[in-house]
Amino acid sequence: MTVIFYLSAIIAVAATFLAITRTNAVHALLYLAVSLLAVAMVLFTLGAPFAAALEIVIYAGAIVVLFVFVVMMLNQGTATIRRERAYLTPSMWIVPGLLTLVLFAELVCVVAWVPEAAGAPAEAIGPKAVGMALFGPYAIAVEMASLLLLAGLIGAFHLGRRDEE
Amino acid sequence: MTPIAPEHAVALAAVLFLLGLIGVLVRRNAIFVLMSLEIMINATGLAFVAAGAAWGQPDGQVMFLFILSMAAAEVSVGLALVLRMYSRFKTLDTDAADTMRG
Amino acid sequence: MLHLLWLIPSLPLAGFLVLALAGRRLPRALVSIVGVGSVGLSALLSLLIAREFVVRAPEGDAFVQTLWVWMNVGGFAPSIGFRLDALSLLMTLVVTCVGFLIHLYSTEYMRDDEGFSRFFAYMNLFVAMMLALVLADNLVLLYLGWEGVGLCSYLLIGFWSRDPANDAAARKAFIVTRVGDAAMAIGLFILFTQLGTLDIQDLMQRAVREWPVGSGVAVAAAALLLGGAVGKSAQLPLQTWLPDAMAGPTPVSALIHAATMVTAGVYLIARTNVLFTLAPSVQALVMVVGALTLLLAGCSALVQTDIKRVLAYSTISQIGYMFLALGIGAWQAAMFHFMTHAFFKALLFLAAGAVIVSLHHEQDMFKMGGLRKQLPTTFWTFLIGAAALSALPLVTAGYYSKDAILHHAWSLGRAGLVPWTAGVLGAFLTGLYTFRMVFLVFFGEAKTKARHGPGFAIHLPLVLLGALSIFGGFVETPESLGHVTVFGRFVGTILPEAGTAHAALGPEWLFHAAAVGLPLLGIALACWFYLLRPRTETAGLGLDSLRRFWFSGWGFDWVYDLLFVKPFVTIARLNRSDAVDWFYRVVADLSVGLHLVLRLTQSGRLRRYASGIALGAAIILAIVELR
């Protein structure tokens, strides 16, 4: 299990790195899908099978497909790829890289200083426990999430309409 | 089943998050920016699940679910905005859309 | 039938809502139907209710309908409730019926105005508010109506707001009446804190129980209510707004500034007559105010050149009569004069409006003349109104109502000497200025060519109001002339009858001679000066400076300008550059400077903003960790 975790972690990091550096949008999306699948594996090894399944269904399934549709609609040709390459000059990476390094150092410190968790249990937390929690103490949050999705639906519908003018 | 050290899982989440951040900061194409945002959100969810697993509580996964629905809503609105932006500016370059300059 | 009472004010309110929300999109015909129809239905309903009320009088001669409790705070629980008794029924009938005729008239008068639906929306709101005022069973609801009609008055005076002069007139009316309204509000506070209720009936009973006659609280409360009445009814010393209020369209002057709203003060005093009986000094003050006002306004009316301003001063003067009547305890006579005045003054205003509109909005009487032939219907109805206003004996309604007031003063004996003298002098002035107007406008040579005559919608209200101005007086006649007492018996359930215990001032024939003779003398003088020996401009009184003094309304505007407006403006100007402002100006400049600096960060570049967020996150994390 531990081996699978580290393997998946390495795949996830590598795929993510490739995803953010590709110039071709479709390639990037494929790497993104690989990264998400790897993260789903990580979730599985962490004892969260329900979350892993959802990660595959919604992230790798729905969201990536949505991206693919948009990329298809915008028809990003070779000209765009060339322009992307022109955008990604090495000097562009300096400031974000530095910022991110600083943040990384800080995050590592935070994680390292966190006190030991109370004996991590080995058994997985199944969908039943999640469902009980979701519709028990978190019922109101579920309502809010449904409202948020409704708002997203309406917003996307409104923005996606063709201009009348 | 050997438990995985939660620190490692959280560290993985941090790495993914920062990779996403780099993507947001570096890329000028709006679609790539949105993709990077997805990576960041996903990393956050991973951190929650890891923390939940460490404490043996379902709450981490519950939060992951909420983050998931938030990401779904965000990406649908965001992609609609990208389409809008493309029909308005005829480009996806975020630097071109600087009409909000003060 | 009586339980439909709530519909009477609701219908015009509904009309207002429809017109205010959708009026712009409705065709004119529909706007007329909604605007006139709502008031018309209301008038019909009040006639039916009046019939029911008279045929089968409810218990205690009053019908109370409480719709809901308005608010309930610490024992203070005014309701939205209506009380129908003889007094409010009389007011309701006048408001809805005269209001309906004036609305009908407006459909033609305002036909070509671009604010057609706005006009009817305001008018409907006015009628609704006026009905709330007269039907209210507690003083809070009454005050709501009181302020509501003030608002409508303001909106309608400034209806043609393109002209800044109209705006100024509207503001003046609003601010001057506000002085009175503030006094009235304080009066209501006193009443509530002292007696613990604002329900009118309850209040009157408690006042009688707890306050001795002439007690300080009663005097204060009555005086403050009088302040409100004086402001709304344009009496001395707050009368200056009414002549300027003529800037509004003529139907507005007829409805608001002659027939209904300005008599709200009379209604208030009559409604709270118990309070005024408890404070005899204030009641005497009411009499003095009325007497002075009627004389001053009568003199001013003599020298005006604008036909509407003559009518405005005459309105002030006639309301002075009503105050005079209230002041000497002739409650019934005051309400009687209110009713007949509503008829004939609305008639005069509407006829004047017909004249004005057919002369292309010419209001100067010296540019009119000879309109008798050109506008026959208008002439005859105006003549009826003028005769009623100047109390032509026997045939006009104005004679009977004025006679009732004068007769009451006469029968008071010595105490009635001052009011009686003022009354008959006023009657003389009334005859003079009224027929000066008639002769200038309708006789002599034509100076301006009249346009085509007005149409049906203008003539019908004129004729109906003309009929009311004649026959409306026959409901109450003096003992020597048939002794009809329909009106007295009707309102007698609410208003105490005039006591006639005193010895009269003199023999009855002397009274009648004066009451009949002086108005006739005034008419004769007007006939002499303006018809038989017409001279220009200054005709009548040779004293030119006196003429100018009266023309400006006894210089009240000038005095108020000097006493209040000028010092206020000066103080405001001094205050404009004070030290306190300096501090705030520095704050303002600082924020402008900061804005210029911070503006640089607003590059519009998404990635810069994202970097900013990341940098912020790094800094906050660093702070958290290094703490």
Short mmCIF file of C-alpha atoms in Angstrom, two decimals, chain C residues 210-625:
data_model
loop_
_atom_site.label_atom_id
_atom_site.label_comp_id
_atom_site.label_asym_id
_atom_site.label_seq_id
_atom_site.Cartn_x
_atom_site.Cartn_y
_atom_site.Cartn_z
CA GLU C 210 -59.03 64.76 33.77
CA TRP C 211 -58.53 68.36 32.79
CA PRO C 212 -60.40 71.27 34.33
CA VAL C 213 -61.47 74.07 32.03
CA GLY C 214 -58.56 76.36 31.29
CA SER C 215 -55.87 74.04 32.65
CA GLY C 216 -52.36 74.64 31.38
CA VAL C 217 -51.98 71.30 29.58
CA ALA C 218 -55.26 71.72 27.76
CA VAL C 219 -54.26 75.21 26.66
CA ALA C 220 -50.86 74.00 25.45
CA ALA C 221 -52.30 71.04 23.57
CA ALA C 222 -55.06 73.08 21.97
CA ALA C 223 -52.65 75.86 21.02
CA LEU C 224 -50.27 73.41 19.36
CA LEU C 225 -53.10 71.77 17.45
CA LEU C 226 -54.18 75.24 16.42
CA GLY C 227 -50.64 75.77 15.12
CA GLY C 228 -51.06 72.76 12.84
CA ALA C 229 -54.48 73.93 11.71
CA VAL C 230 -53.19 77.43 11.01
CA GLY C 231 -50.37 76.09 8.85
CA LYS C 232 -52.54 73.73 6.83
CA SER C 233 -55.42 76.17 6.45
CA ALA C 234 -53.21 79.13 5.53
CA GLN C 235 -54.30 81.37 8.36
CA LEU C 236 -52.39 84.19 9.97
CA PRO C 237 -49.42 84.07 10.45
CA LEU C 238 -48.69 81.10 8.15
CA GLN C 239 -50.91 82.21 5.28
CA THR C 240 -48.12 83.24 2.91
CA TRP C 241 -47.82 79.96 1.07
CA LEU C 242 -51.31 79.76 -0.37
CA PRO C 243 -51.18 82.62 -2.92
CA ASP C 244 -47.92 81.19 -4.28
CA ALA C 245 -49.44 77.73 -4.38
CA MET C 246 -51.46 78.91 -7.36
CA ALA C 247 -48.44 77.92 -9.46
CA GLY C 248 -49.97 74.46 -9.74
CA PRO C 249 -52.49 73.47 -12.40
CA THR C 250 -55.92 75.02 -11.83
CA PRO C 251 -57.75 71.78 -10.94
CA VAL C 252 -55.19 71.34 -8.20
CA SER C 253 -55.93 74.80 -6.87
CA ALA C 254 -59.60 73.95 -6.95
CA LEU C 255 -59.34 70.60 -5.21
CA ILE C 256 -56.45 71.00 -2.82
CA HIS C 257 -56.05 74.69 -2.24
CA ALA C 258 -59.70 75.63 -2.07
CA ALA C 259 -62.15 72.83 -1.50
CA THR C 260 -60.52 70.20 0.63
CA MET C 261 -56.97 70.22 1.97
CA VAL C 262 -56.87 73.77 3.27
CA THR C 263 -60.03 73.11 5.24
CA ALA C 264 -58.33 70.23 7.05
CA GLY C 265 -57.46 72.70 9.80
CA VAL C 266 -61.14 73.52 10.23
CA TYR C 267 -61.90 69.82 10.38
CA LEU C 268 -59.19 69.22 12.96
CA ILE C 269 -60.52 71.92 15.26
CA ALA C 270 -64.10 70.79 14.80
CA ARG C 271 -63.06 67.19 15.44
CA THR C 272 -61.26 68.09 18.67
CA ASN C 273 -63.79 70.73 19.69
CA VAL C 274 -63.85 69.33 23.22
CA LEU C 275 -60.22 70.30 23.70
CA PHE C 276 -60.88 73.82 22.52
CA THR C 277 -63.86 74.14 24.80
CA LEU C 278 -61.53 73.17 27.65
CA ALA C 279 -59.17 75.96 26.64
CA PRO C 280 -61.30 79.08 26.22
CA SER C 281 -58.28 81.33 25.73
CA VAL C 282 -57.14 79.30 22.72
CA GLN C 283 -60.65 79.30 21.36
CA ALA C 284 -60.69 83.06 21.59
CA LEU C 285 -57.35 83.02 19.79
CA VAL C 286 -58.95 80.96 17.01
CA MET C 287 -61.59 83.66 16.68
CA VAL C 288 -59.00 86.44 16.56
CA VAL C 289 -56.91 84.58 13.99
CA GLY C 290 -59.98 84.02 11.85
CA ALA C 291 -61.16 87.63 12.10
CA LEU C 292 -57.76 89.12 11.31
CA THR C 293 -57.13 86.70 8.47
CA LEU C 294 -60.44 87.29 6.82
CA LEU C 295 -59.94 91.05 6.83
CA LEU C 296 -56.28 91.02 5.75
CA ALA C 297 -56.84 88.52 2.99
CA GLY C 298 -59.96 90.36 1.86
CA CYS C 299 -57.96 93.58 1.46
CA SER C 300 -55.23 91.76 -0.44
CA ALA C 301 -57.77 90.16 -2.72
CA LEU C 302 -59.01 93.62 -3.66
CA VAL C 303 -55.87 94.63 -5.46
CA GLN C 304 -54.59 91.43 -7.08
CA THR C 305 -54.36 91.30 -10.85
CA ASP C 306 -53.94 87.56 -11.26
CA ILE C 307 -57.35 85.92 -11.25
CA LYS C 308 -56.09 82.86 -9.39
CA ARG C 309 -54.43 84.96 -6.71
CA VAL C 310 -57.70 86.78 -6.10
CA LEU C 311 -59.34 83.42 -5.57
CA ALA C 312 -56.46 82.30 -3.34
CA TYR C 313 -56.79 85.32 -1.07
CA SER C 314 -60.52 84.86 -1.09
CA THR C 315 -60.00 81.25 0.03
CA ILE C 316 -57.81 82.42 2.89
CA SER C 317 -60.47 84.94 3.80
CA GLN C 318 -63.31 82.40 3.68
CA ILE C 319 -61.39 79.93 5.82
CA GLY C 320 -60.93 82.87 8.14
CA TYR C 321 -64.72 82.88 8.41
CA MET C 322 -64.68 79.24 9.37
CA PHE C 323 -62.06 79.84 12.03
CA LEU C 324 -64.08 82.75 13.27
CA ALA C 325 -67.08 80.48 13.57
CA LEU C 326 -65.04 77.83 15.37
CA GLY C 327 -63.68 80.49 17.67
CA ILE C 328 -67.12 81.59 18.79
CA GLY C 329 -68.34 78.03 19.20
CA ALA C 330 -70.51 77.93 16.09
CA TRP C 331 -69.22 74.47 15.21
CA GLN C 332 -72.14 73.58 12.99
CA ALA C 333 -72.05 76.87 11.14
CA ALA C 334 -68.33 76.42 10.49
CA MET C 335 -68.88 73.01 8.92
CA PHE C 336 -71.85 74.37 6.96
CA HIS C 337 -69.68 77.14 5.57
CA PHE C 338 -67.00 74.59 4.81
CA MET C 339 -69.45 72.61 2.72
CA THR C 340 -70.88 75.51 0.72
CA HIS C 341 -67.42 77.01 0.33
CA ALA C 342 -66.15 73.75 -1.13
CA PHE C 343 -68.91 73.94 -3.74
CA PHE C 344 -68.64 77.53 -4.80
CA LYS C 345 -64.89 77.93 -4.49
CA ALA C 346 -64.27 74.79 -6.52
CA LEU C 347 -66.74 76.17 -9.04
CA LEU C 348 -64.97 79.54 -9.17
CA PHE C 349 -61.56 77.93 -9.63
CA LEU C 350 -62.79 75.58 -12.32
CA ALA C 351 -64.54 78.41 -14.16
CA ALA C 352 -61.41 80.53 -13.83
CA GLY C 353 -59.47 77.56 -15.23
CA ALA C 354 -61.85 77.43 -18.19
CA VAL C 355 -61.25 81.14 -18.77
CA ILE C 356 -57.50 80.76 -18.44
CA VAL C 357 -57.28 77.84 -20.81
CA SER C 358 -59.41 79.49 -23.45
CA LEU C 359 -57.24 82.60 -23.26
CA HIS C 360 -54.04 80.62 -23.84
CA HIS C 361 -52.99 80.56 -20.18
CA GLU C 362 -53.47 84.24 -19.60
CA GLN C 363 -54.08 84.91 -15.90
CA ASP C 364 -53.95 88.71 -15.73
CA MET C 365 -57.48 90.01 -15.29
CA PHE C 366 -56.63 93.34 -16.87
CA LYS C 367 -55.89 91.54 -20.11
CA MET C 368 -59.25 89.78 -20.05
CA GLY C 369 -62.67 91.31 -20.53
CA GLY C 370 -65.88 90.91 -22.46
CA LEU C 371 -65.87 87.15 -22.13
CA ARG C 372 -69.60 87.10 -21.34
CA LYS C 373 -70.55 86.51 -24.96
CA GLN C 374 -67.68 84.23 -25.87
CA LEU C 375 -67.95 81.82 -22.96
CA PRO C 376 -71.61 81.90 -21.91
CA THR C 377 -71.69 78.73 -19.81
CA THR C 378 -68.54 79.68 -18.02
CA PHE C 379 -69.89 83.15 -17.43
CA TRP C 380 -73.16 82.03 -15.89
CA THR C 381 -71.58 79.44 -13.67
CA PHE C 382 -68.86 81.85 -12.60
CA LEU C 383 -71.57 84.37 -11.81
CA ILE C 384 -73.35 81.83 -9.65
CA GLY C 385 -70.10 81.07 -7.83
CA ALA C 386 -69.36 84.76 -7.38
CA ALA C 387 -72.84 85.41 -6.06
CA ALA C 388 -72.45 82.55 -3.60
CA LEU C 389 -69.04 83.81 -2.53
CA SER C 390 -70.32 87.31 -1.91
CA ALA C 391 -73.37 85.90 -0.14
CA LEU C 392 -76.07 87.29 -2.39
CA PRO C 393 -79.18 86.95 -0.23
CA LEU C 394 -81.82 84.28 -0.47
CA VAL C 395 -80.75 82.44 -3.62
CA THR C 396 -77.19 81.35 -2.89
CA ALA C 397 -75.70 78.75 -0.61
CA GLY C 398 -73.00 81.15 0.56
CA TYR C 399 -75.64 83.45 2.02
CA TYR C 400 -77.10 80.81 4.29
CA SER C 401 -73.79 79.56 5.61
CA LYS C 402 -72.33 83.01 6.19
CA ASP C 403 -75.58 84.12 7.70
CA ALA C 404 -75.43 81.24 10.16
CA ILE C 405 -71.98 82.37 11.31
CA LEU C 406 -72.92 86.02 11.57
CA HIS C 407 -76.17 85.24 13.30
CA HIS C 408 -74.35 83.21 15.90
CA ALA C 409 -71.94 86.08 16.52
CA TRP C 410 -74.87 88.47 16.75
CA SER C 411 -76.66 86.36 19.28
CA LEU C 412 -73.59 86.22 21.54
CA GLY C 413 -74.28 89.73 22.72
CA ARG C 414 -71.33 91.84 23.70
CA ALA C 415 -68.79 89.06 23.19
CA GLY C 416 -69.93 88.80 19.60
CA LEU C 417 -69.26 92.40 18.72
CA VAL C 418 -65.71 91.92 17.41
CA PRO C 419 -66.38 88.79 15.35
CA TRP C 420 -69.62 90.21 14.03
CA THR C 421 -68.00 93.46 12.94
CA ALA C 422 -65.14 91.62 11.30
CA GLY C 423 -67.62 89.30 9.63
CA VAL C 424 -69.78 91.97 8.07
CA LEU C 425 -66.76 94.06 7.05
CA GLY C 426 -65.36 90.95 5.45
CA ALA C 427 -68.68 90.37 3.71
CA PHE C 428 -68.49 93.88 2.29
CA LEU C 429 -64.92 93.29 1.06
CA THR C 430 -65.93 89.94 -0.37
CA GLY C 431 -68.69 91.48 -2.44
CA LEU C 432 -66.34 94.19 -3.67
CA TYR C 433 -63.44 92.01 -4.76
CA THR C 434 -65.61 89.24 -6.14
CA PHE C 435 -67.56 91.46 -8.46
CA ARG C 436 -64.44 93.45 -9.35
CA MET C 437 -63.24 90.13 -10.72
CA VAL C 438 -66.53 89.38 -12.49
CA PHE C 439 -66.68 92.78 -14.15
CA LEU C 440 -63.04 92.81 -15.16
CA VAL C 441 -63.14 89.36 -16.69
CA PHE C 442 -66.54 89.09 -18.27
CA PHE C 443 -67.65 92.68 -18.98
CA GLY C 444 -66.08 95.58 -20.76
CA GLU C 445 -64.31 95.27 -24.04
CA ALA C 446 -62.53 92.09 -25.07
CA LYS C 447 -58.76 92.48 -24.84
CA THR C 448 -57.72 88.95 -25.73
CA LYS C 449 -59.42 86.75 -28.26
CA ALA C 450 -60.75 83.58 -26.70
CA ARG C 451 -60.02 80.23 -28.21
CA HIS C 452 -62.86 77.81 -28.84
CA GLY C 453 -65.07 77.21 -25.83
CA PRO C 454 -64.34 74.37 -23.44
CA GLY C 455 -65.98 71.01 -23.92
CA PHE C 456 -68.33 68.71 -22.10
CA ALA C 457 -65.90 67.45 -19.46
CA ILE C 458 -65.38 71.03 -18.32
CA HIS C 459 -68.97 72.16 -18.60
CA LEU C 460 -70.55 69.29 -16.72
CA PRO C 461 -68.63 69.89 -13.45
CA LEU C 462 -69.28 73.61 -13.78
CA VAL C 463 -73.02 73.14 -14.13
CA LEU C 464 -73.24 70.55 -11.35
CA LEU C 465 -71.19 72.66 -8.97
CA GLY C 466 -73.27 75.67 -9.95
CA ALA C 467 -76.39 73.80 -8.97
CA LEU C 468 -74.80 72.76 -5.67
CA SER C 469 -73.74 76.36 -5.03
CA ILE C 470 -77.37 77.37 -5.19
CA PHE C 471 -79.25 74.45 -3.72
CA GLY C 472 -76.57 73.35 -1.27
CA GLY C 473 -77.62 76.15 1.05
CA PHE C 474 -81.23 75.17 1.42
CA VAL C 475 -80.46 72.41 3.90
CA GLU C 476 -80.16 74.90 6.73
CA THR C 477 -82.02 78.18 6.75
CA PRO C 478 -82.52 80.71 9.52
CA GLU C 479 -85.70 80.86 11.53
CA SER C 480 -87.08 83.79 9.61
CA LEU C 481 -86.69 81.98 6.29
CA GLY C 482 -88.45 78.67 6.53
CA HIS C 483 -86.31 77.32 9.37
CA VAL C 484 -85.00 74.21 7.64
CA THR C 485 -82.59 72.39 9.97
CA VAL C 486 -81.61 69.28 8.04
CA PHE C 487 -77.92 70.05 8.27
CA GLY C 488 -78.02 71.01 11.91
CA ARG C 489 -79.83 67.85 12.89
CA PHE C 490 -77.41 65.81 10.83
CA VAL C 491 -74.16 67.09 12.31
CA GLY C 492 -75.83 67.77 15.66
CA THR C 493 -75.01 64.22 16.72
CA ILE C 494 -71.33 65.13 16.76
CA LEU C 495 -70.99 68.84 17.10
CA PRO C 496 -72.60 70.61 20.05
CA GLU C 497 -75.31 73.03 19.07
CA ALA C 498 -74.70 76.70 19.49
CA GLY C 499 -76.10 77.97 22.72
CA THR C 500 -78.04 81.21 22.45
CA ALA C 501 -78.36 82.21 26.03
CA HIS C 502 -76.99 85.72 25.63
CA ALA C 503 -78.84 88.82 24.75
CA ALA C 504 -78.45 89.66 21.08
CA LEU C 505 -76.44 92.68 19.98
CA GLY C 506 -79.54 94.45 18.78
CA PRO C 507 -82.87 93.95 17.12
CA GLU C 508 -83.17 91.24 14.50
CA TRP C 509 -83.95 93.60 11.61
CA LEU C 510 -80.70 95.49 12.10
CA PHE C 511 -78.81 92.23 11.80
CA HIS C 512 -80.54 91.27 8.61
CA ALA C 513 -80.13 94.72 7.15
CA ALA C 514 -76.38 94.63 7.75
CA ALA C 515 -75.95 91.04 6.62
CA VAL C 516 -77.84 91.67 3.42
CA GLY C 517 -76.88 95.26 2.85
CA LEU C 518 -73.12 95.26 3.16
CA PRO C 519 -72.39 92.61 0.52
CA LEU C 520 -74.83 94.37 -1.79
CA LEU C 521 -73.05 97.63 -1.09
CA GLY C 522 -69.78 95.97 -2.01
CA ILE C 523 -71.24 94.66 -5.25
CA ALA C 524 -72.66 98.06 -6.03
CA LEU C 525 -69.30 99.73 -5.45
CA ALA C 526 -67.60 97.17 -7.68
CA CYS C 527 -70.24 97.86 -10.29
CA TRP C 528 -69.59 101.60 -10.02
CA PHE C 529 -65.81 101.41 -10.20
CA TYR C 530 -65.32 98.65 -12.70
CA LEU C 531 -68.42 98.57 -14.87
CA LEU C 532 -69.95 102.02 -15.06
CA ARG C 533 -66.84 104.13 -14.63
CA PRO C 534 -64.05 101.84 -15.75
CA ARG C 535 -60.64 103.33 -15.16
CA THR C 536 -57.30 101.68 -15.50
CA GLU C 537 -55.19 99.72 -13.08
CA THR C 538 -55.41 101.78 -9.87
CA ALA C 539 -59.15 102.17 -10.05
CA GLY C 540 -61.03 101.85 -6.82
CA LEU C 541 -58.54 103.19 -4.35
CA GLY C 542 -56.36 106.14 -5.11
CA LEU C 543 -53.72 105.28 -2.56
CA ASP C 544 -51.02 103.73 -4.63
CA SER C 545 -48.64 102.73 -1.87
CA LEU C 546 -51.47 101.13 0.08
CA ARG C 547 -52.39 99.25 -3.05
CA ARG C 548 -48.86 97.91 -3.39
CA PHE C 549 -48.78 97.03 0.29
CA TRP C 550 -51.96 95.03 -0.02
CA PHE C 551 -50.85 93.53 -3.30
CA SER C 552 -47.87 91.98 -1.57
CA GLY C 553 -50.15 90.46 1.05
CA TRP C 554 -49.46 92.99 3.82
CA GLY C 555 -45.73 92.54 3.45
CA PHE C 556 -45.68 89.24 5.29
CA ASP C 557 -43.33 87.71 2.78
CA TRP C 558 -40.99 90.64 3.16
CA VAL C 559 -41.01 90.42 6.95
CA TYR C 560 -40.46 86.66 6.96
CA ASP C 561 -37.69 87.05 4.45
CA LEU C 562 -36.03 89.61 6.71
CA LEU C 563 -36.64 87.71 9.94
CA PHE C 564 -35.99 84.11 8.96
CA VAL C 565 -34.71 83.55 5.47
CA LYS C 566 -31.99 86.20 5.30
CA PRO C 567 -30.42 85.45 8.71
CA PHE C 568 -30.55 81.76 7.95
CA VAL C 569 -28.86 82.20 4.61
CA THR C 570 -26.25 84.45 6.17
CA ILE C 571 -25.48 81.94 8.90
CA ALA C 572 -25.30 79.18 6.35
CA ARG C 573 -22.89 81.18 4.25
CA LEU C 574 -20.73 81.95 7.28
CA ASN C 575 -20.79 78.34 8.29
CA ARG C 576 -19.74 77.13 4.90
CA SER C 577 -16.02 77.78 5.45
CA ASP C 578 -15.64 76.88 9.10
CA ALA C 579 -12.76 75.18 10.84
CA VAL C 580 -14.52 71.88 11.28
CA ASP C 581 -14.77 71.56 7.53
CA TRP C 582 -11.03 72.01 7.23
CA PHE C 583 -10.40 68.77 9.09
CA TYR C 584 -12.73 66.87 6.81
CA ARG C 585 -11.22 68.47 3.75
CA VAL C 586 -7.81 67.13 4.80
CA VAL C 587 -9.31 63.68 5.15
CA ALA C 588 -10.83 64.00 1.73
CA ASP C 589 -7.59 65.21 0.14
CA LEU C 590 -5.68 62.43 1.81
CA SER C 591 -7.99 59.82 0.40
CA VAL C 592 -7.69 61.37 -3.04
CA GLY C 593 -3.88 61.16 -2.79
CA LEU C 594 -3.99 57.60 -1.58
CA HIS C 595 -6.31 56.78 -4.39
CA LEU C 596 -3.79 58.11 -6.90
CA VAL C 597 -1.07 55.90 -5.40
CA LEU C 598 -3.19 52.80 -5.05
CA ARG C 599 -4.47 53.24 -8.55
CA LEU C 600 -1.07 52.14 -9.83
CA THR C 601 -1.68 48.65 -8.47
CA GLN C 602 -4.81 48.35 -10.55
CA SER C 603 -3.03 47.17 -13.69
CA GLY C 604 -5.88 45.04 -14.96
CA ARG C 605 -3.42 42.13 -15.32
CA LEU C 606 -4.81 38.94 -13.87
CA ARG C 607 -1.39 37.46 -13.16
CA ARG C 608 -0.26 40.45 -11.17
CA TYR C 609 -3.29 40.07 -8.95
CA ALA C 610 -2.65 36.36 -8.52
CA SER C 611 0.96 37.10 -7.59
CA GLY C 612 -0.30 39.59 -5.08
CA ILE C 613 -2.51 36.97 -3.50
CA ALA C 614 0.37 34.47 -3.38
CA LEU C 615 2.70 37.06 -1.87
CA GLY C 616 0.09 37.88 0.73
CA ALA C 617 -0.31 34.22 1.58
CA ALA C 618 3.47 33.87 1.95
CA ILE C 619 3.66 36.87 4.26
CA ILE C 620 0.78 35.72 6.42
CA LEU C 621 2.21 32.23 6.71
CA ALA C 622 5.58 33.72 7.66
CA ILE C 623 3.97 35.82 10.35
CA VAL C 624 2.10 32.82 11.71
CA GLU C 625 5.23 30.70 11.82
#
